[in-house]
Amino acid sequence: MKKIVAVLLSVFAYSVCFSQEDGTWVEPSKESQAYHEYRLKISRPPDGLGKVLALIAKAGDDEDENTSLPPKKEYMALSMREKLTYHLLHGESYSQNCDAMPPVPDEHKKIFAQLPDAFGEYSWSQRQQNFMKANRDSVIALMSASIQRSNRVGVNYKKAIIDINGREMIPLLISTYNRDHKDHDILTLLMILMKNNEYAPFLSSASYKKLYADEGTSYQAFLNFNTANEALIIERATAFYNGLPKKG
């Protein structure tokens, strides 16, 4: 119930925004609202999906409102692929957000510095992050296969790629983006990978300075979406990938 309430509150917070010009409440454009919902879509791994969803529905809260599978043995009984499905679909750690973020006008016309949250007020626990890092090659292989089947990179996959530094996936991310040029958060993901790997040409760019020079406000920062910015991000990400050490 708590998760449902949190989602409803976030939807309400997005559905209206305060206009500083005349003090009235205004509704974002239908296109902007639709793109906001599109950004929040998660990808569902196929392995043990029904079984894992049933287990998540039974997950209980601890005293800090974190939610994990009830008896430990239920988690331990999952296969590696089923555990990955569980982790990619469910954040165990709860952290209350005090204030809902106001919507950004014309969200579909922007390339943001940061990704939206995948699970609202929840995030991956330390054990979940450790699992994905410890099984990094398998996580990349399973997510890559899922992306190729669906031609989508859900926000949960994007977050996982950042957590495991999945820079090997850059060609797949670019080819997926180029199918319809709709998911601008893939461009965001490419920039975050370049930033986290301290790719010098990106760190010295005007885009980096605008988006990440002040980490405290980067959650609000964005580039205008246009073909020039799109091409530049893809060009830099491709050069970054081509310069990575190749596995023998």
GROMACS .gro file of C-alpha atoms in nm:
model
  248
    1MET     CA    1   0.000   0.000   0.000
    2LYS     CA    2   0.281   0.240   0.091
    3LYS     CA    3   0.438   0.203  -0.252
    4ILE     CA    4   0.105   0.263  -0.423
    5VAL     CA    5   0.050   0.582  -0.224
    6ALA     CA    6   0.400   0.703  -0.309
    7VAL     CA    7   0.341   0.645  -0.678
    8LEU     CA    8   0.004   0.822  -0.669
    9LEU     CA    9   0.159   1.121  -0.494
   10SER     CA   10   0.435   1.143  -0.752
   11VAL     CA   11   0.182   1.128  -1.035
   12PHE     CA   12  -0.025   1.402  -0.871
   13ALA     CA   13   0.283   1.615  -0.818
   14TYR     CA   14   0.359   1.587  -1.187
   15SER     CA   15   0.005   1.650  -1.307
   16VAL     CA   16   0.007   2.012  -1.195
   17CYS     CA   17   0.275   2.273  -1.148
   18PHE     CA   18   0.282   2.618  -0.996
   19SER     CA   19   0.320   2.912  -1.228
   20GLN     CA   20   0.533   3.184  -1.067
   21GLU     CA   21   0.408   3.437  -1.320
   22ASP     CA   22   0.042   3.456  -1.216
   23GLY     CA   23   0.017   3.225  -0.912
   24THR     CA   24  -0.212   2.973  -1.084
   25TRP     CA   25  -0.177   2.599  -1.121
   26VAL     CA   26  -0.113   2.483  -1.475
   27GLU     CA   27  -0.105   2.142  -1.634
   28PRO     CA   28   0.195   2.029  -1.843
   29SER     CA   29   0.127   1.952  -2.207
   30LYS     CA   30  -0.007   1.607  -2.289
   31GLU     CA   31   0.311   1.533  -2.484
   32SER     CA   32   0.529   1.630  -2.188
   33GLN     CA   33   0.321   1.418  -1.949
   34ALA     CA   34   0.335   1.120  -2.184
   35TYR     CA   35   0.711   1.145  -2.213
   36HIS     CA   36   0.746   1.171  -1.835
   37GLU     CA   37   0.558   0.843  -1.797
   38TYR     CA   38   0.770   0.691  -2.075
   39ARG     CA   39   1.087   0.781  -1.883
   40LEU     CA   40   0.964   0.594  -1.575
   41LYS     CA   41   0.893   0.265  -1.755
   42ILE     CA   42   1.094  -0.030  -1.626
   43SER     CA   43   1.209  -0.333  -1.822
   44ARG     CA   44   1.092  -0.674  -1.704
   45PRO     CA   45   1.345  -0.957  -1.731
   46PRO     CA   46   1.177  -1.279  -1.844
   47ASP     CA   47   1.348  -1.528  -1.612
   48GLY     CA   48   1.107  -1.650  -1.343
   49LEU     CA   49   0.902  -1.332  -1.381
   50GLY     CA   50   0.573  -1.463  -1.242
   51LYS     CA   51   0.743  -1.641  -0.954
   52VAL     CA   52   0.949  -1.334  -0.862
   53LEU     CA   53   0.653  -1.095  -0.880
   54ALA     CA   54   0.458  -1.321  -0.645
   55LEU     CA   55   0.747  -1.319  -0.399
   56ILE     CA   56   0.786  -0.941  -0.419
   57ALA     CA   57   0.415  -0.906  -0.337
   58LYS     CA   58   0.480  -1.093  -0.011
   59ALA     CA   59   0.791  -0.896   0.086
   60GLY     CA   60   0.759  -0.749   0.433
   61ASP     CA   61   0.886  -0.425   0.590
   62ASP     CA   62   1.146  -0.410   0.865
   63GLU     CA   63   1.156  -0.139   1.132
   64ASP     CA   64   1.311   0.104   0.883
   65GLU     CA   65   1.048   0.023   0.618
   66ASN     CA   66   1.300  -0.155   0.396
   67THR     CA   67   1.138  -0.441   0.205
   68SER     CA   68   1.303  -0.770   0.125
   69LEU     CA   69   1.188  -1.128   0.072
   70PRO     CA   70   1.039  -1.268   0.395
   71PRO     CA   71   1.233  -1.577   0.495
   72LYS     CA   72   1.592  -1.577   0.382
   73LYS     CA   73   1.549  -1.923   0.234
   74GLU     CA   74   1.307  -1.790  -0.030
   75TYR     CA   75   1.574  -1.561  -0.171
   76MET     CA   76   1.843  -1.828  -0.147
   77ALA     CA   77   1.620  -2.074  -0.333
   78LEU     CA   78   1.613  -1.851  -0.640
   79SER     CA   79   1.841  -1.928  -0.932
   80MET     CA   80   2.097  -1.667  -1.035
   81ARG     CA   81   1.874  -1.552  -1.322
   82GLU     CA   82   1.570  -1.532  -1.091
   83LYS     CA   83   1.772  -1.333  -0.837
   84LEU     CA   84   1.866  -1.089  -1.111
   85THR     CA   85   1.499  -1.053  -1.206
   86TYR     CA   86   1.419  -0.986  -0.840
   87HIS     CA   87   1.690  -0.721  -0.806
   88LEU     CA   88   1.606  -0.546  -1.132
   89LEU     CA   89   1.237  -0.522  -1.041
   90HIS     CA   90   1.257  -0.435  -0.673
   91GLY     CA   91   1.444  -0.187  -0.455
   92GLU     CA   92   1.483  -0.306  -0.096
   93SER     CA   93   1.605   0.017   0.070
   94TYR     CA   94   1.355   0.284   0.170
   95SER     CA   95   1.445   0.652   0.191
   96GLN     CA   96   1.163   0.903   0.223
   97ASN     CA   97   1.171   1.199  -0.012
   98CYS     CA   98   1.054   1.509   0.172
   99ASP     CA   99   0.946   1.711  -0.131
  100ALA     CA  100   0.809   1.605  -0.467
  101MET     CA  101   1.003   1.747  -0.758
  102PRO     CA  102   0.799   1.985  -0.972
  103PRO     CA  103   0.762   1.889  -1.339
  104VAL     CA  104   0.986   2.034  -1.604
  105PRO     CA  105   0.804   2.202  -1.894
  106ASP     CA  106   0.849   2.035  -2.232
  107GLU     CA  107   1.024   1.735  -2.081
  108HIS     CA  108   1.030   1.562  -2.419
  109LYS     CA  109   1.247   1.842  -2.559
  110LYS     CA  110   1.531   1.798  -2.308
  111ILE     CA  111   1.832   1.577  -2.241
  112PHE     CA  112   1.869   1.560  -1.865
  113ALA     CA  113   2.188   1.538  -1.662
  114GLN     CA  114   2.042   1.268  -1.437
  115LEU     CA  115   1.799   0.979  -1.467
  116PRO     CA  116   1.467   0.962  -1.281
  117ASP     CA  117   1.435   0.727  -0.986
  118ALA     CA  118   1.351   0.370  -1.081
  119PHE     CA  119   1.151   0.277  -0.769
  120GLY     CA  120   1.020   0.602  -0.625
  121GLU     CA  121   1.128   0.625  -0.261
  122TYR     CA  122   1.309   0.291  -0.281
  123SER     CA  123   1.654   0.205  -0.411
  124TRP     CA  124   1.880  -0.098  -0.431
  125SER     CA  125   2.023  -0.215  -0.101
  126GLN     CA  126   2.391  -0.286  -0.052
  127ARG     CA  127   2.336  -0.659  -0.096
  128GLN     CA  128   2.156  -0.593  -0.424
  129GLN     CA  129   2.436  -0.373  -0.554
  130ASN     CA  130   2.693  -0.628  -0.443
  131PHE     CA  131   2.505  -0.904  -0.626
  132MET     CA  132   2.501  -0.715  -0.954
  133LYS     CA  133   2.867  -0.619  -0.930
  134ALA     CA  134   2.972  -0.972  -0.835
  135ASN     CA  135   2.779  -1.113  -1.134
  136ARG     CA  136   2.864  -0.827  -1.369
  137ASP     CA  137   2.928  -1.031  -1.685
  138SER     CA  138   2.606  -1.228  -1.642
  139VAL     CA  139   2.409  -0.911  -1.568
  140ILE     CA  140   2.540  -0.748  -1.887
  141ALA     CA  141   2.464  -1.060  -2.096
  142LEU     CA  142   2.111  -1.101  -1.960
  143MET     CA  143   2.021  -0.731  -1.989
  144SER     CA  144   2.169  -0.714  -2.341
  145ALA     CA  145   1.955  -1.007  -2.454
  146SER     CA  146   1.647  -0.847  -2.298
  147ILE     CA  147   1.717  -0.511  -2.464
  148GLN     CA  148   1.763  -0.677  -2.803
  149ARG     CA  149   1.429  -0.855  -2.766
  150SER     CA  150   1.229  -0.553  -2.654
  151ASN     CA  151   1.424  -0.266  -2.816
  152ARG     CA  152   1.381  -0.080  -2.486
  153VAL     CA  153   1.612   0.019  -2.203
  154GLY     CA  154   1.393   0.068  -1.896
  155VAL     CA  155   1.498   0.308  -1.622
  156ASN     CA  156   1.589   0.011  -1.398
  157TYR     CA  157   1.826  -0.123  -1.665
  158LYS     CA  158   1.982   0.220  -1.705
  159LYS     CA  159   2.042   0.243  -1.330
  160ALA     CA  160   2.196  -0.106  -1.326
  161ILE     CA  161   2.426  -0.017  -1.616
  162ILE     CA  162   2.553   0.281  -1.416
  163ASP     CA  163   2.600   0.073  -1.100
  164ILE     CA  164   2.806  -0.194  -1.277
  165ASN     CA  165   2.976   0.056  -1.511
  166GLY     CA  166   2.848  -0.134  -1.813
  167ARG     CA  167   3.045   0.066  -2.068
  168GLU     CA  168   3.073  -0.242  -2.292
  169MET     CA  169   2.704  -0.190  -2.369
  170ILE     CA  170   2.755   0.147  -2.541
  171PRO     CA  171   2.716   0.014  -2.900
  172LEU     CA  172   2.391  -0.162  -2.803
  173LEU     CA  173   2.264   0.151  -2.627
  174ILE     CA  174   2.337   0.365  -2.934
  175SER     CA  175   2.179   0.120  -3.177
  176THR     CA  176   1.870   0.093  -2.955
  177TYR     CA  177   1.843   0.471  -2.934
  178ASN     CA  178   1.883   0.509  -3.311
  179ARG     CA  179   1.576   0.294  -3.378
  180ASP     CA  180   1.341   0.584  -3.303
  181HIS     CA  181   1.550   0.859  -3.133
  182LYS     CA  182   1.281   0.880  -2.865
  183ASP     CA  183   1.448   0.777  -2.539
  184HIS     CA  184   1.668   1.077  -2.461
  185ASP     CA  185   1.759   0.919  -2.128
  186ILE     CA  186   1.983   0.681  -2.324
  187LEU     CA  187   2.183   0.991  -2.418
  188THR     CA  188   2.187   1.084  -2.049
  189LEU     CA  189   2.317   0.736  -1.968
  190LEU     CA  190   2.596   0.770  -2.224
  191MET     CA  191   2.705   1.098  -2.067
  192ILE     CA  192   2.699   0.953  -1.715
  193LEU     CA  193   2.918   0.664  -1.829
  194MET     CA  194   3.167   0.909  -1.979
  195LYS     CA  195   3.161   1.121  -1.664
  196ASN     CA  196   3.203   0.827  -1.427
  197ASN     CA  197   3.493   0.694  -1.632
  198GLU     CA  198   3.654   1.039  -1.640
  199TYR     CA  199   3.669   1.055  -2.020
  200ALA     CA  200   3.881   1.366  -2.071
  201PRO     CA  201   3.720   1.504  -2.392
  202PHE     CA  202   3.383   1.497  -2.218
  203LEU     CA  203   3.509   1.639  -1.887
  204SER     CA  204   3.652   1.940  -2.074
  205SER     CA  205   3.337   2.000  -2.278
  206ALA     CA  206   3.078   2.275  -2.241
  207SER     CA  207   2.813   2.004  -2.196
  208TYR     CA  208   2.990   1.866  -1.888
  209LYS     CA  209   3.026   2.211  -1.735
  210LYS     CA  210   2.659   2.288  -1.788
  211LEU     CA  211   2.535   1.955  -1.654
  212TYR     CA  212   2.777   1.837  -1.388
  213ALA     CA  213   3.004   2.121  -1.275
  214ASP     CA  214   2.775   2.171  -0.975
  215GLU     CA  215   2.674   1.825  -0.852
  216GLY     CA  216   2.428   1.983  -0.609
  217THR     CA  217   2.210   2.120  -0.888
  218SER     CA  218   2.280   1.869  -1.164
  219TYR     CA  219   1.945   1.698  -1.098
  220GLN     CA  220   1.783   2.011  -1.249
  221ALA     CA  221   2.027   2.055  -1.538
  222PHE     CA  222   1.956   1.964  -1.899
  223LEU     CA  223   2.059   2.025  -2.257
  224ASN     CA  224   1.803   2.119  -2.517
  225PHE     CA  225   1.728   1.823  -2.737
  226ASN     CA  226   1.833   1.888  -3.096
  227THR     CA  227   2.015   1.696  -3.366
  228ALA     CA  228   2.345   1.872  -3.294
  229ASN     CA  229   2.350   1.776  -2.924
  230GLU     CA  230   2.229   1.427  -3.006
  231ALA     CA  231   2.503   1.372  -3.264
  232LEU     CA  232   2.773   1.515  -3.038
  233ILE     CA  233   2.685   1.287  -2.746
  234ILE     CA  234   2.680   0.979  -2.969
  235GLU     CA  235   3.006   1.081  -3.137
  236ARG     CA  236   3.183   1.128  -2.803
  237ALA     CA  237   3.041   0.806  -2.657
  238THR     CA  238   3.154   0.613  -2.965
  239ALA     CA  239   3.506   0.757  -2.939
  240PHE     CA  240   3.510   0.675  -2.567
  241TYR     CA  241   3.404   0.315  -2.636
  242ASN     CA  242   3.657   0.274  -2.919
  243GLY     CA  243   3.935   0.381  -2.684
  244LEU     CA  244   3.852   0.126  -2.417
  245PRO     CA  245   4.095  -0.162  -2.362
  246LYS     CA  246   3.973  -0.462  -2.554
  247LYS     CA  247   3.945  -0.799  -2.385
  248GLY     CA  248   4.191  -1.057  -2.515
   0.00000   0.00000   0.00000
